[in-house]
Short mmCIF file of C-alpha atoms in Angstrom, two decimals:
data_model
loop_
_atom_site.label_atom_id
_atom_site.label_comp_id
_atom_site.label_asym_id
_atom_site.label_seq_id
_atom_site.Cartn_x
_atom_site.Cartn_y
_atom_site.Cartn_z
CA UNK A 4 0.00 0.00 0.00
CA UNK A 5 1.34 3.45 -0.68
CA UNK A 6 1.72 5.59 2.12
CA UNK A 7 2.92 9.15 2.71
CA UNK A 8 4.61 10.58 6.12
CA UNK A 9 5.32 14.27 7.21
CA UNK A 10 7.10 13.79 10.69
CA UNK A 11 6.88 17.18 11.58
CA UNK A 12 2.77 19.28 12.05
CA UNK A 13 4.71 22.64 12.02
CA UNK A 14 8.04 24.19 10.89
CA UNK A 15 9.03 27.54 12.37
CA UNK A 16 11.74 29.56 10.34
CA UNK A 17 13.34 33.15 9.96
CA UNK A 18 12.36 35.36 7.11
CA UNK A 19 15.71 34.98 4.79
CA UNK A 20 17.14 31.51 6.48
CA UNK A 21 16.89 27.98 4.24
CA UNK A 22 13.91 25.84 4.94
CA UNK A 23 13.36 21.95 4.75
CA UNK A 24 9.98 20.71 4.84
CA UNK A 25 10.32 17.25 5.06
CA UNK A 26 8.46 13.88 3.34
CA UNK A 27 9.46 10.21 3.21
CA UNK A 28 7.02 7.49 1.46
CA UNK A 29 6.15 3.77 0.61
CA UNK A 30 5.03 2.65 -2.08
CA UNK A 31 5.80 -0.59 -4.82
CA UNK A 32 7.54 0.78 -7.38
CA UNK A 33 8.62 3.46 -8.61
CA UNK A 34 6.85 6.29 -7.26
CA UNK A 35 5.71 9.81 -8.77
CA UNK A 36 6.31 12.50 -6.11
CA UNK A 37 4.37 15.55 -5.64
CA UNK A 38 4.34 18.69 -3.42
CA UNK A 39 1.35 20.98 -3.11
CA UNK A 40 1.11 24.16 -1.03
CA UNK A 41 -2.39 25.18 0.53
CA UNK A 42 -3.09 28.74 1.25
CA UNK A 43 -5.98 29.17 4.53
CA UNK A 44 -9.75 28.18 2.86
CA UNK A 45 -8.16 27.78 -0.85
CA UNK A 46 -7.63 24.79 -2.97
CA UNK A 47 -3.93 23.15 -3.02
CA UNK A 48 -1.77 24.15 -5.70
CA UNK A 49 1.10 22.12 -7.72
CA UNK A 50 4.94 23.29 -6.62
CA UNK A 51 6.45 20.57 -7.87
CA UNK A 52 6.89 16.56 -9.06
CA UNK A 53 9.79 13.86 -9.66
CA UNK A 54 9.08 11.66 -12.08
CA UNK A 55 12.42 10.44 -13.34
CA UNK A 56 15.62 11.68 -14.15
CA UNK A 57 17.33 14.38 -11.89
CA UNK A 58 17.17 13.95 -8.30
CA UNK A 59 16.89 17.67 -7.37
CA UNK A 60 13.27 18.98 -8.67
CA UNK A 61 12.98 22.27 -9.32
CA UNK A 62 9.34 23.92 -8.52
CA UNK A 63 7.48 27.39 -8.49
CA UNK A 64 8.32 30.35 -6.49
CA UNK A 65 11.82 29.24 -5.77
CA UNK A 66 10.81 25.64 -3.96
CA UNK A 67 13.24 22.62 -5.36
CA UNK A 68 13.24 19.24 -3.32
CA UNK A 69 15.62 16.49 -3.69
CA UNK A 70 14.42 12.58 -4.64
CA UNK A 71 16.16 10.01 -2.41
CA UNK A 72 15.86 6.30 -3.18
CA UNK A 73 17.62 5.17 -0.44
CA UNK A 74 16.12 6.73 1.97
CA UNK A 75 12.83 6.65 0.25
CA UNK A 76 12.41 11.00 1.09
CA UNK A 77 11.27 14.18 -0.71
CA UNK A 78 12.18 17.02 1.38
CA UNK A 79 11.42 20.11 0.30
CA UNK A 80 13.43 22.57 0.62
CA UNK A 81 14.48 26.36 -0.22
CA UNK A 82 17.55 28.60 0.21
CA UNK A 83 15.82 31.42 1.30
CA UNK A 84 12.16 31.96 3.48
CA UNK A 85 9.69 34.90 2.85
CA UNK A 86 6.82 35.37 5.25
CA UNK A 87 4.67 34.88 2.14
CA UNK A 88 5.80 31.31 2.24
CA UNK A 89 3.92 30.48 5.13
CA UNK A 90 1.31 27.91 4.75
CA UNK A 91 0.05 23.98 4.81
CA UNK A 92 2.16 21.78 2.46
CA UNK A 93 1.42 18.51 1.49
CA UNK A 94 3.77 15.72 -0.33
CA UNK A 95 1.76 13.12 -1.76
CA UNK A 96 2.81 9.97 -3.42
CA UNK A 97 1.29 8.09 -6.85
CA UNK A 98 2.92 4.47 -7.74
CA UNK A 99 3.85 4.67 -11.21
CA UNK A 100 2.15 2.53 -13.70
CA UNK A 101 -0.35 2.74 -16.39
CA UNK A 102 -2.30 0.11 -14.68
CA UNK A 103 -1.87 1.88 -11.06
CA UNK A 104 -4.87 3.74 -9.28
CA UNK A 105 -4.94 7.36 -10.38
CA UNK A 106 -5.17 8.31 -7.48
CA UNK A 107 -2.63 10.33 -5.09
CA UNK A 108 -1.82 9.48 -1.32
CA UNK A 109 -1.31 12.84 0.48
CA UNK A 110 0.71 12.84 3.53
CA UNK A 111 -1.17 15.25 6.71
CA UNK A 112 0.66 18.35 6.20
CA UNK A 113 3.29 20.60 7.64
CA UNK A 114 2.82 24.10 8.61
CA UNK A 115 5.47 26.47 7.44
CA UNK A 116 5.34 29.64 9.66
CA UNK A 117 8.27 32.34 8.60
CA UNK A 118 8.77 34.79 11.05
CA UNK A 119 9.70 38.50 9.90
CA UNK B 22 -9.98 31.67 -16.04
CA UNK B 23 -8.89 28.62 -17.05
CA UNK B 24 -8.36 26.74 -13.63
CA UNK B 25 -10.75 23.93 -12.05
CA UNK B 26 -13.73 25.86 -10.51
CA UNK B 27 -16.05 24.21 -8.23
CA UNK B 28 -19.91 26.00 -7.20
CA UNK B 29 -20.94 26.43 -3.96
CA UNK B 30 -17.40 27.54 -2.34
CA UNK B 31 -19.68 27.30 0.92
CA UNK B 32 -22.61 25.43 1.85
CA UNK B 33 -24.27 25.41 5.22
CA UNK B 34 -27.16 22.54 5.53
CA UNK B 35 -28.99 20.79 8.13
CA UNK B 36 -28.64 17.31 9.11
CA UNK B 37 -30.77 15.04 7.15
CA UNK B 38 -30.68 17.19 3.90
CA UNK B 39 -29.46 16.53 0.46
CA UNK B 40 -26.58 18.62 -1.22
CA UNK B 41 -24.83 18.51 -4.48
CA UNK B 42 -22.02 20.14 -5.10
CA UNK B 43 -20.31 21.09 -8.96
CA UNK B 44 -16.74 20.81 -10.55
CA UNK B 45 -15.84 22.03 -13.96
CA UNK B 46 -12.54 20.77 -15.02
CA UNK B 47 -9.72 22.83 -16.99
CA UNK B 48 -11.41 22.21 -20.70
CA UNK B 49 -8.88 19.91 -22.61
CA UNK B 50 -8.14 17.83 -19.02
CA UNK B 51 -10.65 14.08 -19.25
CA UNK B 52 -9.37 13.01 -16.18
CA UNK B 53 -11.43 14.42 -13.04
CA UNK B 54 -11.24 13.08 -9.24
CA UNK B 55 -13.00 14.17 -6.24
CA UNK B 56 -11.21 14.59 -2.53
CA UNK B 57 -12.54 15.25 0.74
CA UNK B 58 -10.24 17.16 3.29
CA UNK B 59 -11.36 17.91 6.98
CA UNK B 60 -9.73 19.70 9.32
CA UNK B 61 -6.16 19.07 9.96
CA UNK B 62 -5.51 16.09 7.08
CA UNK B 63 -4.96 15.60 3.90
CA UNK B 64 -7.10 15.22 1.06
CA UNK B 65 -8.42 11.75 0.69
CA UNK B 66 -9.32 10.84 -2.40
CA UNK B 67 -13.16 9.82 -3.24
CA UNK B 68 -13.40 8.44 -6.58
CA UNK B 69 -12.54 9.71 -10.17
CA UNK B 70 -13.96 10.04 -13.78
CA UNK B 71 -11.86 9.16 -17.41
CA UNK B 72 -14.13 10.78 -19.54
CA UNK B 73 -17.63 10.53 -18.28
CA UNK B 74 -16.45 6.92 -16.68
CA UNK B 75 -16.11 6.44 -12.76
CA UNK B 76 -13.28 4.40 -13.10
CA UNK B 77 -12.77 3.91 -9.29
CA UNK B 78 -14.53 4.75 -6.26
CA UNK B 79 -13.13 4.57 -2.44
CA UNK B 80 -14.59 3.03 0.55
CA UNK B 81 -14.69 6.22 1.81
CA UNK B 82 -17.71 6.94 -0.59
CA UNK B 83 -20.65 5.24 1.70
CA UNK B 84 -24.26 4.44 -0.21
CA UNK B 85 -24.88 8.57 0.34
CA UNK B 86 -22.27 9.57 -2.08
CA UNK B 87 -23.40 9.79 -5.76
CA UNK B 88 -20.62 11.40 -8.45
CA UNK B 89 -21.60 11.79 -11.68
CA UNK B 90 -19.95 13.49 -14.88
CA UNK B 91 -22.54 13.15 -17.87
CA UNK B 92 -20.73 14.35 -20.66
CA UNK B 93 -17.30 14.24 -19.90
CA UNK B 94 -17.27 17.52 -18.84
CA UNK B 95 -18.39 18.92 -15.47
CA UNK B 96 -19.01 16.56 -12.65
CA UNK B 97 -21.42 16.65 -9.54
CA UNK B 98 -21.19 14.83 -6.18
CA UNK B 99 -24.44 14.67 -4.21
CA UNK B 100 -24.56 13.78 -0.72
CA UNK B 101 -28.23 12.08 0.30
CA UNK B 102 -29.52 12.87 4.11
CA UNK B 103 -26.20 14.62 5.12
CA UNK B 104 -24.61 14.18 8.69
CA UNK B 105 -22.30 15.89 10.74
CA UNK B 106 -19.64 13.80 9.91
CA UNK B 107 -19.67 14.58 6.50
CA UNK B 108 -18.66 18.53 7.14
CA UNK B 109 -15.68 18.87 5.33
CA UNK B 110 -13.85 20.45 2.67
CA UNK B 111 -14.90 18.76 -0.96
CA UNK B 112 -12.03 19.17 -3.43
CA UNK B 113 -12.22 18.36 -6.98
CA UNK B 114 -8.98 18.17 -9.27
CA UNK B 115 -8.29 17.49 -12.80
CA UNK B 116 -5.68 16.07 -15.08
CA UNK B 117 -4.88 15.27 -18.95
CA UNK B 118 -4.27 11.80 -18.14
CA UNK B 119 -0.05 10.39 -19.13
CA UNK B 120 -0.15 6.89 -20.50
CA UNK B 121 2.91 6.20 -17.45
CA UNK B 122 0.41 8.13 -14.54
CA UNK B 123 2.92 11.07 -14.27
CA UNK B 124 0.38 13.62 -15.00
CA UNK B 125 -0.24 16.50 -12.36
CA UNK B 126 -3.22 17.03 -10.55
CA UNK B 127 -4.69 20.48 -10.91
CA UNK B 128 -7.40 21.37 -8.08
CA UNK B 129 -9.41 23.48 -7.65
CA UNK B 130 -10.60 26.06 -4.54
CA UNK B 131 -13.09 23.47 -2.78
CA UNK B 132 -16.23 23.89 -1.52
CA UNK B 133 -16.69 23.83 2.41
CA UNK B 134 -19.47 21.99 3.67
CA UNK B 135 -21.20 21.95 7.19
CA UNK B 136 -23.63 20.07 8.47
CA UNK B 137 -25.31 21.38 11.44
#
């Protein structure tokens, strides 16, 4: 069964220091990784995916998060915090496959909170 | 606009009432799936259309759940004598589906449902 974890509810960080938001998974197979960013009573909009290829992903508004196999993570991560960043991510996991379930397996969410 | 929309963004009801809730997908996307997210948690998925097919439907969707996409295009999810439980956030998302499953999700704002 696929399965998504985000070990931490909340991440505190200081406006202009690096952030890592971070993800690990389970699933059989290779997996499709996602990260989507949720703003308070909106919908959750796409940052970023791995699919193949590259381990470091490179997303919108400066996010990039790095694929590792071994240690079956996504953290996301950027170099630099703006209060604007603060919000509810999710990282969410798809098995790849034609045959697989369409569906995606979100983890529970970490709150980013960057502090001026 | 050319994101997913979804109509109400809010509905309040009483217990025991029907509601049905609308998506409209981005236009060239024939993949459409339906979440629920409550307080707290991530979005678990409901079921989804290819097309105007429900190709898969989660245990989460109990006998008072009815999707429906018609045409291909915009779907509806009805919920029959609503109860408290089911106050939630109702997500709906769309995709142009990838022969390998790599395709993003695209979501839309939600509508927030409570059941009083």
């Amino acid at each position: 069964a696929q399965s998504v974890a985000q070990p931490e509810d909340q991440v505190n960080v200081a406006e202009g220091n690096p952030l890592t938001v971070k993800c690990t998974y389970s699933v059989s197979g290779n997996p499709y990784l996602f990260w989507y960013v949720q703003y308070p009573n909106r919908g959750l909009q796409f940052l970023l995916k791995y699919i193949t290829g590259d381990n470091l992903v490179k997303g919108s508004y400066g996010f990039e998060a790095e694929f590792n196999k071994s240690q079956t993570s996504f953290h996301l991560k950027k170099p630099s915090a703006l209060v604007s960043d603060s919000a509810l991510y999710f990282c969410a996991v798809r098995a790849s496959g034609y045959s697989s379930a369409s569906k995606i397996i979100f983890g529970s969410g970490t709150r980013l909170s960057i502090r001026p | 606009d050319t994101g997913v929309s979804q109509d109400p963004r809010h509905k309040i009801t009483k217990r025991g009432q029907n509601v049905t809730f609308r998506c409209d997908p981005i236009s060239e996307h024939n993949r459409l799936y339906w979440y629920r997210q409550t307080l707290g948690q991530g979005p678990e998925f409901l079921t989804y259309f290819q097309n105007e097919a429900q190709l898969e439907k989660s245990r989460l969707l109990s006998d008072r759940f009815s999707a429906e996409r018609p045409k291909g295009s915009f779907s509806t999810l009805e919920i029959q004598r609503t109860e408290q439980g089911d106050s939630a956030m109702y997500l709906c998302a769309s995709s142009s589906q990838a022969r390998t499953g790599s395709e993003t999700q695209y979501f839309g704002p939600g509508t927030r449902l409570l059941v009083l």
